[in-house]
């Protein structure tokens, strides 16, 4: 055996903000908030304030290594400081999704054993109602100036700015084992309680290197990044870490933005890379077209979390000249596992956009396997469909404090079951066919709800569509298509069915088409098929007014 002679520097989250402050110190972090002036400062300032926060956590709140600190907050510079100040001292940043049901929030905070919760002013009332049921929480830090503190019944409440006041702006982050936990994020399963994904410093840094490489589509990709994805969803897909690693200008927005405000932010800040779920981009596309606008600086638009419709990809690529990056991943995988940059030879092919609809190819560090129901390996030949299994250094090996879920989610030989049905072609392009729970099972065959939705969204009057399986006495399930028409457009059931004729296999034809004003979305912005199925079981989907 011969040991290598290289330095054994641990991979720690604190080093990211050190790097950004040292080498990109003047780059801006901008926070846009509805009804309030923008907030701007530099990476140098962000590091100084993360350091003050770190001192406050230790000296004023008695926080040490391994303690969990929850955030209950939207995207902002203070949330960014928590990313580095908490993890930097070896404590664990637990980002809680404020859009979850209150019972889930209560469960998650108690299950994680969070000691403090850092909460945005507008979210204080939610926690006030829950606080009596959160016995492990010592106190609450409101993300505000002292003067902006709301009158609150939260126990031991203090303003963030008061907490970090008069503390040193310098810090030497402690050096510890890179395998220690850095952050925690709960993912809501289809059944049972949410499950905690506990990232380590090592997994986070390795994922950051990989995601940076995977998202880089041109020399300018990282000029300015705007994550529409919230900082409580899989660490905003790792983008706060990526931004610090590459020293990108980082633009953080209020989550309540409508497409016009998002457009304003993208244009005003010269954003080059922006990332979010398909619903956001469908609405943006409609806004651009209705107002005859273009996105003048965006080079790459990254879309993940659910399958983007082909027609939308084609529009961004061909009408607007923007590189559309379809990326696949999940909370358990940090999340980036695949991205969709086609090979150069595909550029000239008529199927170019088809390649873009695929989730791309596996990035280095992630391994993938396709298996059937009995966990037999399936060929990656473009046609065999099965469950996707993954493993690698930024994939969860189990769930936090939950032995039962761990056993269910991980195979005997250490692969994570994704619950996604996929096929992989000869060139390695992954196509996500469906979630295993969303696939429509009709007459012993599968109908891809994703393909059906894509076909429907190609209709010029359709804004958004969802396909769900409805119980059927003969076929076990038949598809129901639920459609949100574009504003001012009236659509008829038969018009949609004849549009789909020839675009989908005949037996996929939805038995019924329902028009609604809005589709239910999950707490992470995806269409909630579960709610749709439940509404149907309880007497039908509320139709359009
Ligand atoms: P979450 O853990 O909430 O981020 O959800 C992860 C799930 O979102 C995956 O298991 C997929 O079902 C879905 N998903 C993520 N990215 C994509 C994509 N590019 N195409 C299709 N489905 C996706």
Coordinates of C-alpha atoms in Angstrom, one line a residue, residues 42 84 150 206 235 265 288 290 342 432 457:
X42 CA -21.6 41.9 -1.1
X84 CA -23.2 29.4 6.3
X150 CA -44.1 42.2 15.6
X206 CA -19.1 17.2 -3.7
X235 CA -31.3 23.6 -0.3
X265 CA -36.0 41.0 -11.4
X288 CA -43.7 36.9 -22.4
X290 CA -49.0 38.1 -24.2
X342 CA -27.7 17.3 -25.8
X432 CA -38.7 10.1 -16.6
X457 CA -50.2 21.5 -23.0

